[in-house]
Amino acid sequence: MAASSLLDLAPVVPVVVLDDAGDAVPLARALVAGGLPAIEVTLRTPAALDAIRAIAEAVPEAVVGAGTVITPEQVKDSVAAGARFLVSPGWTDVLLEAMKASGVPFLPGVSTTSEVVALLERGVREMKFFPAQAAGGTAYLKSLAGPLPQARFCPTGGIGPANAPDYLSLPNVGCVGGTWMLPADALTARDWGRIEGLAREAAGLSAGGTCR
């Protein structure tokens, strides 16, 4: 997968938090069947790396990545487990260099104009906008499009089916991240059919502008 393609794989990237790595493969299969191949497994639980490894081995049609990456060690461990992309909530030069050296696409997190400019200065054009709603939402991103049209974003945080289309209509948004297709009760019940249906609805959303 080319680095430039990460934001264009699907309009929505499911943000997955798993407590049981045994759920990883059926969940990934449901999401892929629903049309969402890019799957971000966050490193918020002890099961995360095992979940990434299981998906990478058993669901090759999925593009599994690691989220909440905040240290160089996590970069190394995630790629070793099979992560095909990396997402961070924020960035430092140390973390950025580790992600650049990883050999896989990455989305460093930003929430201010200065952070965006700093990444552009370092040759990075694709970023995560987080926490999207709390940091200014669509109005903020719309304001960035004029002076910084070369930056493209995956907004995450506070996004659901009601406001996702507003984000996806912006020319500088390639996709959004969210959890609404992964309701807690469906995960607890292992209702993969319901998750597949919600994923299919999310995959039907489309981005505007120069993006998907």
PDB file of C-alpha atoms in Angstrom, residues 67-162:
ATOM      1  CA  GLY A  67      -3.619   3.435  16.718  1.00  0.00           C
ATOM      2  CA  THR A  68      -2.742   5.399  19.849  1.00  0.00           C
ATOM      3  CA  VAL A  69       0.934   4.962  18.949  1.00  0.00           C
ATOM      4  CA  ILE A  70       2.924   7.291  21.195  1.00  0.00           C
ATOM      5  CA  THR A  71       6.426   5.784  21.543  1.00  0.00           C
ATOM      6  CA  PRO A  72       9.117   4.508  19.175  1.00  0.00           C
ATOM      7  CA  GLU A  73       8.864   1.142  20.927  1.00  0.00           C
ATOM      8  CA  GLN A  74       5.187   0.915  20.029  1.00  0.00           C
ATOM      9  CA  VAL A  75       6.050   1.753  16.431  1.00  0.00           C
ATOM     10  CA  LYS A  76       8.519  -1.134  16.327  1.00  0.00           C
ATOM     11  CA  ASP A  77       6.223  -3.596  18.098  1.00  0.00           C
ATOM     12  CA  SER A  78       3.216  -2.689  15.942  1.00  0.00           C
ATOM     13  CA  VAL A  79       5.039  -3.169  12.655  1.00  0.00           C
ATOM     14  CA  ALA A  80       6.528  -6.432  13.938  1.00  0.00           C
ATOM     15  CA  ALA A  81       2.987  -7.612  14.727  1.00  0.00           C
ATOM     16  CA  GLY A  82       1.891  -6.895  11.165  1.00  0.00           C
ATOM     17  CA  ALA A  83       0.507  -3.350  11.306  1.00  0.00           C
ATOM     18  CA  ARG A  84       0.346  -1.834   7.820  1.00  0.00           C
ATOM     19  CA  PHE A  85      -0.148   1.716   9.014  1.00  0.00           C
ATOM     20  CA  LEU A  86       0.303   3.753  12.196  1.00  0.00           C
ATOM     21  CA  VAL A  87      -1.849   6.448  13.795  1.00  0.00           C
ATOM     22  CA  SER A  88      -0.868   8.702  16.684  1.00  0.00           C
ATOM     23  CA  PRO A  89      -2.993  11.126  18.718  1.00  0.00           C
ATOM     24  CA  GLY A  90      -0.166  13.664  18.564  1.00  0.00           C
ATOM     25  CA  TRP A  91       3.480  13.797  17.598  1.00  0.00           C
ATOM     26  CA  THR A  92       6.991  14.737  18.637  1.00  0.00           C
ATOM     27  CA  ASP A  93      10.113  14.764  16.504  1.00  0.00           C
ATOM     28  CA  VAL A  94      11.264  11.526  18.152  1.00  0.00           C
ATOM     29  CA  LEU A  95       7.976   9.757  17.430  1.00  0.00           C
ATOM     30  CA  LEU A  96       7.794  11.203  13.921  1.00  0.00           C
ATOM     31  CA  GLU A  97      11.270   9.935  13.036  1.00  0.00           C
ATOM     32  CA  ALA A  98      10.365   6.472  14.322  1.00  0.00           C
ATOM     33  CA  MET A  99       7.199   6.438  12.218  1.00  0.00           C
ATOM     34  CA  LYS A 100       9.090   7.647   9.149  1.00  0.00           C
ATOM     35  CA  ALA A 101      11.658   4.893   9.648  1.00  0.00           C
ATOM     36  CA  SER A 102       8.984   2.215  10.065  1.00  0.00           C
ATOM     37  CA  GLY A 103       8.440   1.736   6.350  1.00  0.00           C
ATOM     38  CA  VAL A 104       4.637   1.889   6.632  1.00  0.00           C
ATOM     39  CA  PRO A 105       2.229   4.810   6.108  1.00  0.00           C
ATOM     40  CA  PHE A 106       1.419   6.866   9.178  1.00  0.00           C
ATOM     41  CA  LEU A 107      -0.947   9.602  10.332  1.00  0.00           C
ATOM     42  CA  PRO A 108       0.497  11.828  13.057  1.00  0.00           C
ATOM     43  CA  GLY A 109      -2.139  13.612  15.111  1.00  0.00           C
ATOM     44  CA  VAL A 110      -2.624  17.389  15.002  1.00  0.00           C
ATOM     45  CA  SER A 111      -5.085  19.831  16.517  1.00  0.00           C
ATOM     46  CA  THR A 112      -3.509  23.230  15.777  1.00  0.00           C
ATOM     47  CA  THR A 113      -2.425  25.158  12.696  1.00  0.00           C
ATOM     48  CA  SER A 114       1.152  25.341  13.965  1.00  0.00           C
ATOM     49  CA  GLU A 115       1.332  21.550  14.234  1.00  0.00           C
ATOM     50  CA  VAL A 116       0.076  21.222  10.658  1.00  0.00           C
ATOM     51  CA  VAL A 117       2.671  23.712   9.392  1.00  0.00           C
ATOM     52  CA  ALA A 118       5.416  21.926  11.340  1.00  0.00           C
ATOM     53  CA  LEU A 119       4.504  18.605   9.724  1.00  0.00           C
ATOM     54  CA  LEU A 120       4.346  20.141   6.254  1.00  0.00           C
ATOM     55  CA  GLU A 121       7.812  21.555   6.920  1.00  0.00           C
ATOM     56  CA  ARG A 122       8.943  17.980   7.637  1.00  0.00           C
ATOM     57  CA  GLY A 123       7.437  16.622   4.435  1.00  0.00           C
ATOM     58  CA  VAL A 124       4.279  15.107   5.935  1.00  0.00           C
ATOM     59  CA  ARG A 125       1.017  15.926   4.147  1.00  0.00           C
ATOM     60  CA  GLU A 126      -1.415  13.379   5.587  1.00  0.00           C
ATOM     61  CA  MET A 127      -2.467  13.737   9.209  1.00  0.00           C
ATOM     62  CA  LYS A 128      -5.009  12.735  11.816  1.00  0.00           C
ATOM     63  CA  PHE A 129      -7.097  15.653  13.127  1.00  0.00           C
ATOM     64  CA  PHE A 130      -7.800  14.844  16.772  1.00  0.00           C
ATOM     65  CA  PRO A 131      -9.905  15.355  18.806  1.00  0.00           C
ATOM     66  CA  ALA A 132     -11.907  16.535  15.827  1.00  0.00           C
ATOM     67  CA  GLN A 133     -15.099  17.865  17.376  1.00  0.00           C
ATOM     68  CA  ALA A 134     -13.418  19.292  20.472  1.00  0.00           C
ATOM     69  CA  ALA A 135     -10.669  20.930  18.381  1.00  0.00           C
ATOM     70  CA  GLY A 136     -13.020  22.904  16.158  1.00  0.00           C
ATOM     71  CA  GLY A 137     -14.706  20.368  13.907  1.00  0.00           C
ATOM     72  CA  THR A 138     -15.593  21.055  10.304  1.00  0.00           C
ATOM     73  CA  ALA A 139     -15.371  24.822  10.713  1.00  0.00           C
ATOM     74  CA  TYR A 140     -11.734  24.544  11.754  1.00  0.00           C
ATOM     75  CA  LEU A 141     -10.821  22.198   8.911  1.00  0.00           C
ATOM     76  CA  LYS A 142     -12.627  24.401   6.421  1.00  0.00           C
ATOM     77  CA  SER A 143     -10.543  27.340   7.630  1.00  0.00           C
ATOM     78  CA  LEU A 144      -7.327  25.363   7.106  1.00  0.00           C
ATOM     79  CA  ALA A 145      -8.164  24.453   3.501  1.00  0.00           C
ATOM     80  CA  GLY A 146      -7.483  27.952   2.207  1.00  0.00           C
ATOM     81  CA  PRO A 147      -3.970  28.657   3.505  1.00  0.00           C
ATOM     82  CA  LEU A 148      -2.881  24.991   3.755  1.00  0.00           C
ATOM     83  CA  PRO A 149      -4.513  23.134   0.840  1.00  0.00           C
ATOM     84  CA  GLN A 150      -1.663  20.634   0.645  1.00  0.00           C
ATOM     85  CA  ALA A 151      -2.589  19.095   4.017  1.00  0.00           C
ATOM     86  CA  ARG A 152      -5.099  16.231   4.071  1.00  0.00           C
ATOM     87  CA  PHE A 153      -6.787  14.855   7.150  1.00  0.00           C
ATOM     88  CA  CYS A 154      -8.489  11.910   8.785  1.00  0.00           C
ATOM     89  CA  PRO A 155     -10.574  13.566  11.510  1.00  0.00           C
ATOM     90  CA  THR A 156     -11.291  11.362  14.536  1.00  0.00           C
ATOM     91  CA  GLY A 157     -13.031  12.055  17.813  1.00  0.00           C
ATOM     92  CA  GLY A 158     -16.697  12.803  18.277  1.00  0.00           C
ATOM     93  CA  ILE A 159     -17.634  11.709  14.770  1.00  0.00           C
ATOM     94  CA  GLY A 160     -20.729   9.602  14.068  1.00  0.00           C
ATOM     95  CA  PRO A 161     -23.147   8.913  11.233  1.00  0.00           C
ATOM     96  CA  ALA A 162     -24.898  12.270  11.725  1.00  0.00           C
TER      97      ALA A 162
END
